[in-house]
mmCIF file of C-alpha atoms and ligand atoms in Angstrom:
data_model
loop_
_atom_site.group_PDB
_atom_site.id
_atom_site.type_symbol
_atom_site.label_atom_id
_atom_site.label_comp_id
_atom_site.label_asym_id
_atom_site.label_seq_id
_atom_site.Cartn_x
_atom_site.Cartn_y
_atom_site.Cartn_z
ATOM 1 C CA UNK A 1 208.219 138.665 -13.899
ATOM 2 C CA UNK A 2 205.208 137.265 -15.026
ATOM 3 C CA UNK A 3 204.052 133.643 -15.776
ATOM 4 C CA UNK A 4 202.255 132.532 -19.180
ATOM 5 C CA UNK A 5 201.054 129.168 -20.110
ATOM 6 C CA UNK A 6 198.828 127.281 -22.411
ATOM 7 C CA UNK A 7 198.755 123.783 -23.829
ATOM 8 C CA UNK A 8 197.100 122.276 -27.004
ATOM 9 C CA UNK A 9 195.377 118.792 -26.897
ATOM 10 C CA UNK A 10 197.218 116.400 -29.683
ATOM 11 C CA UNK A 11 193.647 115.633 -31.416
ATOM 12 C CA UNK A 12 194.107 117.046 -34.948
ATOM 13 C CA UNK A 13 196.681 119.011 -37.181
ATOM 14 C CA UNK A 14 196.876 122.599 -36.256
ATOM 15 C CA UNK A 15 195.071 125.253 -37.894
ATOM 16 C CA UNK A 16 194.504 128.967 -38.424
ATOM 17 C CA UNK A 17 192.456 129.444 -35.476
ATOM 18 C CA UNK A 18 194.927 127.276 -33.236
ATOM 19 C CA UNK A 19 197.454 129.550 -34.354
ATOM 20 C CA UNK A 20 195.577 132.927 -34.369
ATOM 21 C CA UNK A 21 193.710 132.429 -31.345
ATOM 22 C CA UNK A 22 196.205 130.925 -29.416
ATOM 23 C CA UNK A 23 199.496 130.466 -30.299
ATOM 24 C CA UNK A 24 200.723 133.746 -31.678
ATOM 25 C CA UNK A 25 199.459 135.891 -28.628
ATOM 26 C CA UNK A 26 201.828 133.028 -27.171
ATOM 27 C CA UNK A 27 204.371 133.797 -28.981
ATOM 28 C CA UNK A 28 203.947 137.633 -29.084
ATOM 29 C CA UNK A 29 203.823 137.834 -25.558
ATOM 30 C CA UNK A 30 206.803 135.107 -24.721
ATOM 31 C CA UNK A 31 209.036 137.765 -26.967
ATOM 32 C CA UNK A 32 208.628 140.367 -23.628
ATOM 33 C CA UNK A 33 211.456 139.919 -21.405
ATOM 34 C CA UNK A 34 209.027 140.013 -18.624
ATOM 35 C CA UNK A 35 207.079 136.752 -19.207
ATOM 36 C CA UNK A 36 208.483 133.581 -18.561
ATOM 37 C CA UNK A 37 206.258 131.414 -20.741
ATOM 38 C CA UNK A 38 205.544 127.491 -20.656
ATOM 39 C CA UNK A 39 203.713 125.891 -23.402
ATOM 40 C CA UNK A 40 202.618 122.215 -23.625
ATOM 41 C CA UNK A 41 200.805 119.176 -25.333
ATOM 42 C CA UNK A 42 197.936 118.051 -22.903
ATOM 43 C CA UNK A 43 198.378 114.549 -24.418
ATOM 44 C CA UNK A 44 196.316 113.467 -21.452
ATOM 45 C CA UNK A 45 193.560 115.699 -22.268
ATOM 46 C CA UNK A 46 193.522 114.040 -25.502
ATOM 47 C CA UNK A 47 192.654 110.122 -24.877
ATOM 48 C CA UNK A 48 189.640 111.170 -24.166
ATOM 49 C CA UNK A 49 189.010 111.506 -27.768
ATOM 50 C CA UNK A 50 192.407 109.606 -29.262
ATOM 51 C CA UNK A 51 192.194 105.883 -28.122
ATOM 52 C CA UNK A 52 194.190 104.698 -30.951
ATOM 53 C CA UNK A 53 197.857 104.066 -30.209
ATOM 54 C CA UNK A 54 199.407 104.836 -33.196
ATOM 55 C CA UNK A 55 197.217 107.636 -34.188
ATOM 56 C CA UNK A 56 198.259 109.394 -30.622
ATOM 57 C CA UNK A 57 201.642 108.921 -31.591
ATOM 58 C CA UNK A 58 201.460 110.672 -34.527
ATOM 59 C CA UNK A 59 199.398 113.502 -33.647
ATOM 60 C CA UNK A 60 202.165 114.414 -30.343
ATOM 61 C CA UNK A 61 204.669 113.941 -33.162
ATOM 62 C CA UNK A 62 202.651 116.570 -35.457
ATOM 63 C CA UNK A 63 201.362 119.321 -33.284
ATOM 64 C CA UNK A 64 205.069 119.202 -31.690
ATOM 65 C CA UNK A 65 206.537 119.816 -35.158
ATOM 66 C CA UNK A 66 204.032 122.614 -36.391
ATOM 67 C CA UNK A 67 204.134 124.542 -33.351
ATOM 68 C CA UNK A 68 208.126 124.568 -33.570
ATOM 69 C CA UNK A 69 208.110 125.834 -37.432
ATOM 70 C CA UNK A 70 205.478 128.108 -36.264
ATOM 71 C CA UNK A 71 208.124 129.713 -34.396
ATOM 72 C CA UNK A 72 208.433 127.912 -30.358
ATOM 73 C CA UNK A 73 212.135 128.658 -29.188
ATOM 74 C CA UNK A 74 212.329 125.996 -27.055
ATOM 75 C CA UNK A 75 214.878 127.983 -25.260
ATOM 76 C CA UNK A 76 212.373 130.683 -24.762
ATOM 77 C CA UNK A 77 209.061 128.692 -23.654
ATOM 78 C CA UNK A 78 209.585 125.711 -21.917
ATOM 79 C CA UNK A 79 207.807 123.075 -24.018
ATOM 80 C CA UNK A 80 206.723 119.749 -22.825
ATOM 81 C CA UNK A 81 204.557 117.346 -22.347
ATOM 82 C CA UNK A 82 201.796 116.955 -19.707
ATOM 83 C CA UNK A 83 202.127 113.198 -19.768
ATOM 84 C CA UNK A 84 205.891 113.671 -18.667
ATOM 85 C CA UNK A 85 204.929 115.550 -15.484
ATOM 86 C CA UNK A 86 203.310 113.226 -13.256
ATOM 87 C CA UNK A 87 202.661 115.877 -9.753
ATOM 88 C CA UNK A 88 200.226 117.536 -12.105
ATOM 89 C CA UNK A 89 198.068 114.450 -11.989
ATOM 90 C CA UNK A 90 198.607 114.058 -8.406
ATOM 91 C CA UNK A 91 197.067 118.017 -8.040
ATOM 92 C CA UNK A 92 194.107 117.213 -10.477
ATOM 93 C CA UNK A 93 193.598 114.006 -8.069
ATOM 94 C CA UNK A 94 193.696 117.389 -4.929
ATOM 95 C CA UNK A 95 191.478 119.529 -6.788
ATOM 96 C CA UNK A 96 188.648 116.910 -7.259
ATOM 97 C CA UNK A 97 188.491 116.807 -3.634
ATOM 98 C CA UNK A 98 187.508 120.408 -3.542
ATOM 99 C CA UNK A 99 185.991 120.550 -6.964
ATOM 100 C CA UNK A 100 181.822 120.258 -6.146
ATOM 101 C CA UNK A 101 180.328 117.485 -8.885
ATOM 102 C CA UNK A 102 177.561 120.145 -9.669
ATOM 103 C CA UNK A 103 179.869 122.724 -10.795
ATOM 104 C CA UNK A 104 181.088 120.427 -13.783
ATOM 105 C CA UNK A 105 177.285 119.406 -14.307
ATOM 106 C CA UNK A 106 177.293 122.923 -16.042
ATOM 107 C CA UNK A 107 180.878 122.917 -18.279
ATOM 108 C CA UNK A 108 180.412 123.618 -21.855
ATOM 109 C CA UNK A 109 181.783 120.578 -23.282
ATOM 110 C CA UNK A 110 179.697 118.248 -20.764
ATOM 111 C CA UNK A 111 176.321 119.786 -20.987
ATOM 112 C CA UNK A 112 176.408 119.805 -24.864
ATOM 113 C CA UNK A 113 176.679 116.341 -25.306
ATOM 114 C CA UNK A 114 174.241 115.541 -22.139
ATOM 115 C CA UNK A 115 171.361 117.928 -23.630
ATOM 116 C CA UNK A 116 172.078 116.145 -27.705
ATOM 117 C CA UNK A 117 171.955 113.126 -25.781
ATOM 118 C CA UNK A 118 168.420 114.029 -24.029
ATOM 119 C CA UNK A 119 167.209 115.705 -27.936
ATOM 120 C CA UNK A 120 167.801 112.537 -29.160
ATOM 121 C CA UNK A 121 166.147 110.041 -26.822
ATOM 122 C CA UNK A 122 169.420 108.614 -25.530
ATOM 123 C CA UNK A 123 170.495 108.579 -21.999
ATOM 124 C CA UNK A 124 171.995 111.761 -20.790
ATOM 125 C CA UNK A 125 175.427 110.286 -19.791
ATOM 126 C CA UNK A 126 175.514 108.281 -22.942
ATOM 127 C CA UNK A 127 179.359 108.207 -24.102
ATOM 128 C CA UNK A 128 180.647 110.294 -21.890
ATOM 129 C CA UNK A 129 183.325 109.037 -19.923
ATOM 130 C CA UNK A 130 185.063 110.403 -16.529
ATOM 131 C CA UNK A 131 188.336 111.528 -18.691
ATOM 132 C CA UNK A 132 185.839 114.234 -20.029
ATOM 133 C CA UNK A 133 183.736 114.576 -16.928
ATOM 134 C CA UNK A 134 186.389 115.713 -14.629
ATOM 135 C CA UNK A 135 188.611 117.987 -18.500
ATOM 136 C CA UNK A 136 188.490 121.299 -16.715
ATOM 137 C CA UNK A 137 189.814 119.774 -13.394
ATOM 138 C CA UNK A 138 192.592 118.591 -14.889
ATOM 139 C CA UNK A 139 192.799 122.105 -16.819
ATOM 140 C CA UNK A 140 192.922 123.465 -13.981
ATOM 141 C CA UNK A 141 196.240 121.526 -12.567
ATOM 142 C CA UNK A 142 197.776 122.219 -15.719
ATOM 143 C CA UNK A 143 198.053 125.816 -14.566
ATOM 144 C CA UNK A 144 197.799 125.805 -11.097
ATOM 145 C CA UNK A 145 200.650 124.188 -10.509
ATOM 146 C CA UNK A 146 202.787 126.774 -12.317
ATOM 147 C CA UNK A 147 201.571 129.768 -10.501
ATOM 148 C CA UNK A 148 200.838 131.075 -13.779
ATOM 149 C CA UNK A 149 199.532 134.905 -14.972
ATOM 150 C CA UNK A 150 197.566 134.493 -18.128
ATOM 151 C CA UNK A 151 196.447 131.459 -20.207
ATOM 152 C CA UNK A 152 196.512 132.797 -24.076
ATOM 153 C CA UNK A 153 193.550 130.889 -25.407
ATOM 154 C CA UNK A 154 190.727 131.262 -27.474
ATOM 155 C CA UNK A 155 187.323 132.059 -26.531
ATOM 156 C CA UNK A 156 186.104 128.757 -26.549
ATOM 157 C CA UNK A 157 188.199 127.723 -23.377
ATOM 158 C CA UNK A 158 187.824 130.974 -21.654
ATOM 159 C CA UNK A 159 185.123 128.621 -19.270
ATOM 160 C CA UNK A 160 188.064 126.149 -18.248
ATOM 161 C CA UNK A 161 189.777 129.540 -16.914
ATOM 162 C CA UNK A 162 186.966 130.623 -14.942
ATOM 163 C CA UNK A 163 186.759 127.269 -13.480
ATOM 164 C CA UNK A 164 190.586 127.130 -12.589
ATOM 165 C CA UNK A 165 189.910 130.589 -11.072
ATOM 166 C CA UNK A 166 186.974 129.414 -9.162
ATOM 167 C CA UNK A 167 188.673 126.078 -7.864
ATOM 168 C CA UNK A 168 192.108 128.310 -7.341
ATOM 169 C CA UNK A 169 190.258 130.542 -4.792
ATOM 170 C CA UNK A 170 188.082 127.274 -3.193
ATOM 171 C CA UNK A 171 191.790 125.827 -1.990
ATOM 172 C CA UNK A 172 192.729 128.584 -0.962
ATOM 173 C CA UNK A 173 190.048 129.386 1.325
ATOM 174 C CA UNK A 174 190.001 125.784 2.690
ATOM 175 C CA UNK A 175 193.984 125.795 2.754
ATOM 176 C CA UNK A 176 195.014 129.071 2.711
ATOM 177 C CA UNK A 177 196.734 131.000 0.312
ATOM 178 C CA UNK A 178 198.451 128.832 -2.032
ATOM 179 C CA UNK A 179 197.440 129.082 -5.974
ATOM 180 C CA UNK A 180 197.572 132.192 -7.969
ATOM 181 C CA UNK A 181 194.227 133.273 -9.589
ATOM 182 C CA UNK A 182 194.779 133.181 -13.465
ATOM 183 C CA UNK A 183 193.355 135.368 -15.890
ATOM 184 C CA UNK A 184 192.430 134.246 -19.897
ATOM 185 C CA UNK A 185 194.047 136.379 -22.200
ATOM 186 C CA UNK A 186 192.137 136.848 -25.148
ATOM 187 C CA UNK A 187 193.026 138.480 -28.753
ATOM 188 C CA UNK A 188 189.490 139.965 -29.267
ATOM 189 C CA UNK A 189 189.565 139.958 -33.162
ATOM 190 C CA UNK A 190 190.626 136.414 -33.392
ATOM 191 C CA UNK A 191 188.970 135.028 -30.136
ATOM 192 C CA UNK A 192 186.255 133.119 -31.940
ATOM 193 C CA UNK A 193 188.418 132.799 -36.080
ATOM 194 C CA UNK A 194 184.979 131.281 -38.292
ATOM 195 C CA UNK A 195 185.701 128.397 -40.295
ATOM 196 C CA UNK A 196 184.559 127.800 -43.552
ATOM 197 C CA UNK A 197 181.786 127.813 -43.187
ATOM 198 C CA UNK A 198 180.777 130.461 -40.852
ATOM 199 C CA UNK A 199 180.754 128.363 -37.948
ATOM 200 C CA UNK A 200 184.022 128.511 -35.704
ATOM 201 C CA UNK A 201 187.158 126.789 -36.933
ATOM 202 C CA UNK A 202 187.545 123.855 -35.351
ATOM 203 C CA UNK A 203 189.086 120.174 -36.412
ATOM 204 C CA UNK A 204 185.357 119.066 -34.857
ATOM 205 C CA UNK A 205 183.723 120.573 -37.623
ATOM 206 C CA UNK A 206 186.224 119.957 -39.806
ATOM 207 C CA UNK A 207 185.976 123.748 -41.493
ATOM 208 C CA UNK A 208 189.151 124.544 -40.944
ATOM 209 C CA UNK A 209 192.211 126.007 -42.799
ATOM 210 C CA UNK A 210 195.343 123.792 -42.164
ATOM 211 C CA UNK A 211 198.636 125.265 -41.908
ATOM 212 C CA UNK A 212 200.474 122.227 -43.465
ATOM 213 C CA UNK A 213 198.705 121.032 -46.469
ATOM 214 C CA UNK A 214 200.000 121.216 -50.111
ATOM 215 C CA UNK A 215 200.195 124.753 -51.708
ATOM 216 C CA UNK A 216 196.868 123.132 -53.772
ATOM 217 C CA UNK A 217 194.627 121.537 -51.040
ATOM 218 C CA UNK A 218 195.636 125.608 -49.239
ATOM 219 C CA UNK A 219 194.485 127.329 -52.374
ATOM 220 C CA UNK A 220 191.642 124.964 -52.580
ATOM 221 C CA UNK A 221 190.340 125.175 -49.139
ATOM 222 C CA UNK A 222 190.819 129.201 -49.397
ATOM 223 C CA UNK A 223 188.692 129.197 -52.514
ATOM 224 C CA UNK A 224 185.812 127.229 -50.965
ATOM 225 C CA UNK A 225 185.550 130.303 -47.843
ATOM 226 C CA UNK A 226 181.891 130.935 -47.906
ATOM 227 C CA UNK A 227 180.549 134.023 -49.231
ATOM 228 C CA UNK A 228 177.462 135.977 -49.805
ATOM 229 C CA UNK A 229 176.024 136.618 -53.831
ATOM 230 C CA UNK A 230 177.184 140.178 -54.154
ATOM 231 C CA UNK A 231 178.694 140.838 -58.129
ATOM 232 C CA UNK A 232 182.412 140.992 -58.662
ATOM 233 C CA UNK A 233 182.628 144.626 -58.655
ATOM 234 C CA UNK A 234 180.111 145.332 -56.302
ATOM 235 C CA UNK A 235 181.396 146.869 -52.964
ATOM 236 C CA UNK A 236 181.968 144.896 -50.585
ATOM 237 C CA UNK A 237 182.096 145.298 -46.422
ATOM 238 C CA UNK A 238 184.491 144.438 -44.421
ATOM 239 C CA UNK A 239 183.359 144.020 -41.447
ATOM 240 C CA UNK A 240 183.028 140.744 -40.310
ATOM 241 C CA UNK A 241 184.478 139.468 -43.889
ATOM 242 C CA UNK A 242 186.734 136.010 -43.105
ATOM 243 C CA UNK A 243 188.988 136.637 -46.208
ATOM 244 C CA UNK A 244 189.303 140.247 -44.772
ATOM 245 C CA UNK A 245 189.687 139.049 -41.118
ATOM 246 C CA UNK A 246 192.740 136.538 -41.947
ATOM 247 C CA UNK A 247 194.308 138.671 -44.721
ATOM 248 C CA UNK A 248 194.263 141.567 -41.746
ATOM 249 C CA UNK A 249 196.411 139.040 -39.307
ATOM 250 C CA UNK A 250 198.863 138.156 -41.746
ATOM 251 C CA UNK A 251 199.562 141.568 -43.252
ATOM 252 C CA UNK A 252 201.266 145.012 -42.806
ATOM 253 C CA UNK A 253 198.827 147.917 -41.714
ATOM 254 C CA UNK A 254 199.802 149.794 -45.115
ATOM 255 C CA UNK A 255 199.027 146.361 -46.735
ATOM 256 C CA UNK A 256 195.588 145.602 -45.289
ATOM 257 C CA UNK A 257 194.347 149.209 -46.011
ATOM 258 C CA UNK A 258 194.819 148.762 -49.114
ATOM 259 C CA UNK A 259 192.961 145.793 -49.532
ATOM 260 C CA UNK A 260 190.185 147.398 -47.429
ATOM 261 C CA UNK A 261 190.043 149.771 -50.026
ATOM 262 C CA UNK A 262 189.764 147.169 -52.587
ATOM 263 C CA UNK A 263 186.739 145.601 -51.091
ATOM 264 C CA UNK A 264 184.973 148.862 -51.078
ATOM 265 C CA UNK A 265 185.944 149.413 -54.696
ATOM 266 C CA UNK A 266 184.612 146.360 -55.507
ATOM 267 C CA UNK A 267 187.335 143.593 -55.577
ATOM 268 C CA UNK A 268 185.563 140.278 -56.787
ATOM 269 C CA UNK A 269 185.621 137.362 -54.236
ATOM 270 C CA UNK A 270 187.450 134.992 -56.307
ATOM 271 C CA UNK A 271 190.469 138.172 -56.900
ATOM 272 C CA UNK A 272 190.107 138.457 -52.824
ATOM 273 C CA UNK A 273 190.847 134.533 -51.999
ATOM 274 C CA UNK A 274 193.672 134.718 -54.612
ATOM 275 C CA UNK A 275 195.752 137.490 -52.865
ATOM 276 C CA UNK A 276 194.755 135.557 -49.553
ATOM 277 C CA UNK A 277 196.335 132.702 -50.725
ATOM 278 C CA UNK A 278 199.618 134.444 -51.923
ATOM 279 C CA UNK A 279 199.375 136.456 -48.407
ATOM 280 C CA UNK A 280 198.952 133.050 -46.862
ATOM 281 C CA UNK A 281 202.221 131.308 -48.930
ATOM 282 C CA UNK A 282 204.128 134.334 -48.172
ATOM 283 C CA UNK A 283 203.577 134.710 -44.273
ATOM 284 C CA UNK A 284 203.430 131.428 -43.538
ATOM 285 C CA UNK A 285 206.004 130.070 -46.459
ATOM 286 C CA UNK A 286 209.402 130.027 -43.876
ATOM 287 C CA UNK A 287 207.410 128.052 -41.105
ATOM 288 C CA UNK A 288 206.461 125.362 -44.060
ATOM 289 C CA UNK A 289 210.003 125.280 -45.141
ATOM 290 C CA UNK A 290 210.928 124.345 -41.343
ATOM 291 C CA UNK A 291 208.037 122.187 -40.890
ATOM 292 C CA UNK A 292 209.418 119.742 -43.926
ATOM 293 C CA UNK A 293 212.699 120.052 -42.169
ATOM 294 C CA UNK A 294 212.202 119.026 -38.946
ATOM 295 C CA UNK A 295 209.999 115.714 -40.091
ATOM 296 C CA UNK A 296 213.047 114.444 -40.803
ATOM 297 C CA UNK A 297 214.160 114.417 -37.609
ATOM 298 C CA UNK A 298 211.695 113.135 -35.375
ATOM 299 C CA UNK A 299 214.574 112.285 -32.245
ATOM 300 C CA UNK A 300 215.454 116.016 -32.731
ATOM 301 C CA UNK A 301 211.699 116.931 -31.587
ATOM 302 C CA UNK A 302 210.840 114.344 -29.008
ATOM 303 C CA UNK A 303 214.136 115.179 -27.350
ATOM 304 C CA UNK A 304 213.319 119.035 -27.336
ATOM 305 C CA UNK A 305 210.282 117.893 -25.788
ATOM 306 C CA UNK A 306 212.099 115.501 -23.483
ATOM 307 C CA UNK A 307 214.568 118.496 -22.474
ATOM 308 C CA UNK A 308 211.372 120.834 -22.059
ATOM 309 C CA UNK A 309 210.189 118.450 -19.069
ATOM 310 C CA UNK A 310 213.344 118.457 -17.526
ATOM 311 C CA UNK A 311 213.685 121.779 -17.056
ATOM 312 C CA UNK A 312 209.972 121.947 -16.146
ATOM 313 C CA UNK A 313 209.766 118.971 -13.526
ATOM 314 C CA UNK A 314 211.544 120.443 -11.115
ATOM 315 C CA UNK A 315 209.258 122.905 -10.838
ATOM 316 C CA UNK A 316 206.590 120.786 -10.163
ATOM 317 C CA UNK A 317 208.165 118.661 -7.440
ATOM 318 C CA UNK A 318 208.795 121.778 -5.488
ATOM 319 C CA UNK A 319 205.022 123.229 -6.205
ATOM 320 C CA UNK A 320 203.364 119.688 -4.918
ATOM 321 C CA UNK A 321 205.635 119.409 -2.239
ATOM 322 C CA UNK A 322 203.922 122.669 -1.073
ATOM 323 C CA UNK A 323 200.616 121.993 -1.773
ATOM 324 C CA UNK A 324 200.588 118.285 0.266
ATOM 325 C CA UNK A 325 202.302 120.375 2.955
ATOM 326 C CA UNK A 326 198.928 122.905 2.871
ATOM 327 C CA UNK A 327 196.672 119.368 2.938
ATOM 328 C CA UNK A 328 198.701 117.551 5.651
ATOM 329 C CA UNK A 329 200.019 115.157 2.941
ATOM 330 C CA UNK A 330 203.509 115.811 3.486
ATOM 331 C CA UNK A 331 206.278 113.788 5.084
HETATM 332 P P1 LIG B 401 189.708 122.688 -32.034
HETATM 333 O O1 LIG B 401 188.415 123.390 -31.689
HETATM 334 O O2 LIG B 401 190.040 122.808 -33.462
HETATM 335 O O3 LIG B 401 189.735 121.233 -31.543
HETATM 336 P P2 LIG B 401 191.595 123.098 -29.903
HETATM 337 O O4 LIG B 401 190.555 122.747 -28.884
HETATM 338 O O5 LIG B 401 192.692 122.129 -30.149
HETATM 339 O O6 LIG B 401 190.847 123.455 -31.253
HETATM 340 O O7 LIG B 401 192.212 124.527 -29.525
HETATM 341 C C1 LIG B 401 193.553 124.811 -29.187
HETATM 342 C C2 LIG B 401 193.626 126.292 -28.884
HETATM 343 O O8 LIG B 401 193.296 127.051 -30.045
HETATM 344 C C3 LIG B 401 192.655 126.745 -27.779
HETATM 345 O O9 LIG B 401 193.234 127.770 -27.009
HETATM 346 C C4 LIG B 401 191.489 127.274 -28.557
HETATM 347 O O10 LIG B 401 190.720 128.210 -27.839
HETATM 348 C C5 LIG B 401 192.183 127.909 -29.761
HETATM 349 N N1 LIG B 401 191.268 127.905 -30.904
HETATM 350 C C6 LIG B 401 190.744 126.819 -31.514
HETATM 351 N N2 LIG B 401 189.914 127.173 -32.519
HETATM 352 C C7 LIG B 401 189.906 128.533 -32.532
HETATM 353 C C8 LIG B 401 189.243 129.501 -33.334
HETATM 354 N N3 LIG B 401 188.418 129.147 -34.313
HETATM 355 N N4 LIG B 401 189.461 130.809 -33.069
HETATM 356 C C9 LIG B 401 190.299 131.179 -32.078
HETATM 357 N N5 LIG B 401 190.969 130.310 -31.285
HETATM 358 C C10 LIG B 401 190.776 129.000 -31.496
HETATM 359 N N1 LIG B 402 191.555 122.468 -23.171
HETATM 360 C C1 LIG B 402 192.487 123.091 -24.059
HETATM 361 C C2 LIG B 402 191.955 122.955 -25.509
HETATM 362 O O1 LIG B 402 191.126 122.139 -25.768
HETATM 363 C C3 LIG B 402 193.866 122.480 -23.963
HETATM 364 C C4 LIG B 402 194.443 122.669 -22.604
HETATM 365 C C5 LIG B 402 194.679 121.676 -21.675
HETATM 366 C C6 LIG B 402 194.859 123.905 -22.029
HETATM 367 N N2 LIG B 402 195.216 122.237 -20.572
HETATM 368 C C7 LIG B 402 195.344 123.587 -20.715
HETATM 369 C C8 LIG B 402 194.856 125.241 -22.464
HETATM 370 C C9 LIG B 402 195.823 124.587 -19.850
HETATM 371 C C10 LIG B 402 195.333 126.232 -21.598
HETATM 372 C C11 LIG B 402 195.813 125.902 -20.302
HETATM 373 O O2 LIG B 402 192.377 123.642 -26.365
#
C-alpha cells in the first residue's frame, strides 16, 4: 500500500492549473486500490496571505466545494483540514529545531520577494513575515507526519518536496529512522499549465482560467488566450499551443487528433477557442452542476470536512507520539 497526499492553500478560487497540475493526478492515482490518499486545505498556510476573517471563511468554504464537484470521494481520500490537526503544528515546531535558518534563506518564495525588495531600494526583509519564512517547514509536517509516498503537485512546489526530503533525512540521522523520504509526483505536460498570458497560471497573476465562472466570463476568458498573428487558415503548430495543450487534457485521443489535424490544416484561432470552450462546458459541465448543488448546503461540506479530520487525527496522535518518543519528549 502506498501513501499519497497533497493540500491546497484556501487563497483563491481554483483553476485549470490547480486542477491539471494537481488535483487530477490526485484523483487518477487515489482511483488505484493501492494508494491510500489524503488530501487537505492548508488553511494555515494561507494567513500568511488571507488576514481577513470573513474572506478566509469563504475561500475554505469554496476550494472545499470545487474540489468535491471536481470529483473528491470523501470516502476515498481522507479530506480535511490542516487547521483541525493540531500534532502537525507541534512537528513543524520539531522540524525547526533541525531545520538550518540558511537553508530557507534560499526557498523560492522567500528569495523572490527579498531580491524585488533589494531591486527596489527597500529593505530585504520588508513584508515578509515568519508565517512565510518558516512555509516549507510547515510543508514539510504536512507530509511527514503521514509517512506519505508521493505529493501530486505542480512544478512550482516541487522545491517544498526537496526540502521535506532534505529535513526528512536530517531527523533521521540525528534521531534515527523515523520519517519516510517523499517523492513529488509530477504530470510532465501539465507541470508548469501557462496562463493567459503565457506566464504560468496562477491566482497571483491573475491569468488564470476559473473552473466556476458563468458559461460567459468562461467563453470570455477562453477567447482572450494569447496568440501569435498567424492568418486563419494558416497552419498552425501545436507544440507548445495553450488552446492545444488544454483541449488535449480534456479530450479523447481520437478527439484531440483530430483537432491536431485541424491546426495543421489551418483552423483559425477564434474556430480553435470556440471548440475549447464547448470541450471545456462538456468535460467540466457535471462538476458545475454539483458545484451549484452543494452551495446550498454548506453544513453538508464543513461536516465532510469535519468527518475527514476525524478519521485523520488519529493518525496523527499515534505518529507524534512516536516522534517525541525519538526526541525524548515523551511521557
Ligand atoms: P496558485 O499559483 O494559483 O496560487 P496554488 O499555489 O494554490 O496555485 O497551487 C495549488 C496546487 O496547484 C499546487 O500543487 C500547484 O503546484 C498546482 N498548480 C498551480 N498552478 C499551476 C499551473 N499553472 N500548472 C500546474 N500546476 C499548478
Ligand atoms: N504549498 C502548497 C501550495 O502552495 C500547498 C501545500 C501545503 C501542500 N502543504 C502541502 C502541497 C503539502 C503538498 C503537500 O500549493
Amino acid at each position: 500500500m502506498k501513501t499519497l497526499l497533497s493540500g491546497i492553500k484556501p487563497t483563491g478560487r481554483p483553476h485549470l492549473g490547480n486542477y491539471l497540475g494537481m488535483l487530477k493526478p490526485c484523483l487518477d492515482l487515489s482511483a488505484n486500490p493501492d494508494f491510500k490518499s489524503f488530501l487537505f486545505i492548508a488553511d494555515y498556510h494561507a494567513l500568511n496571505f488571507i488576514q481577513d476573517k470573513s474572506l478566509m471563511k469563504e475561500l475554505i468554504f469554496e476550494v472545499a466545494l470545487s474540489y468535491l464537484a471536481l470529483g473528491l470521494d470523501p470516502n476515498k481520500t481522507m479530506f480535511y483540514r490542516q487547521s483541525d490537526i493540531p500534532e502537525i503544528f507541534e512537528l513543524s515546531l520539531i522540524l525547526d529545531c533541525v531545520c538550518p535558518k540558511g537553508f530557507m534563506n534560499r526557498a523560492h518564495a522567500y528569495k523572490a520577494i527579498v531580491d524585488k525588495n533589494i531591486a527596489e531600494g527597500r529593505e530585504a526583509d520588508d513584508g515578509v513575515n515568519m508565517g512565510l519564512f518558516n512555509y516549507p517547514v510547515l510543508m514539510a509536517a504536512d507530509i511527514l507526519m503521514f509517512n506519505v509516498d508521493c505529493v501530486p503537485v505542480g512544478k512550482d512546489q516541487v522545491q517544498h518536496i526537496e526540502y521535506t526530503r532534505d529535513l526528512a533525512i536530517k531527523f533521521n540521522n540525528i534521531f534515527g529512522k523515523t520519517f519516510k523520504v517523499p517523492e513529488p509526483y509530477l504530470k510532465d505536460e501539465v507541470a508548469t499549465l501557462p496562463g493567459l498570458d503565457g506566464r504560468k497560471m496562477s491566482k497571483s497573476y491573475g491569468n488564470t482560467i476559473p473552473l466556476f465562472e458563468t458559461d460567459n466570463r468562461i467563453k470570455k476568458i477562453i477567447n482572450s488566450i494569447k496568440t501569435d498573428c498567424k492568418g486563419a487558415s494558416e497552419p498552425k503548430e501545436t507544440e507548445g499551443n495553450l488552446i492545444y495543450m488544454i483541449y488535449k487534457e480534456l479530450a479523447t485521443e481520437p478527439q484531440t487528433q483530430q483537432f491536431a489535424e485541424k491546426f495543421a490544416n489551418g483552423i483559425s484561432y477564434g474556430e480553435a477557442k470556440a471548440e475549447l470552450y464547448q470541450k471545456f462546458i462538456e468535460f467540466f459541465g457535471p462538476c458545475r452542476e454539483k458545484y451549484e448543488e452543494l452551495k446550498q448546503h454548506p453544513d453538508d461540506v464543513f461536516d465532510i470536512l469535519k468527518e475527514g479530520a476525524n478519521k485523520v487525527r488519529p493518525i496523527a496522535q499515534e505518529g507524534i507520539q512516536i516522534i517525541r518518543s525519538k526526541i525524548g519528549i515523551n511521557r
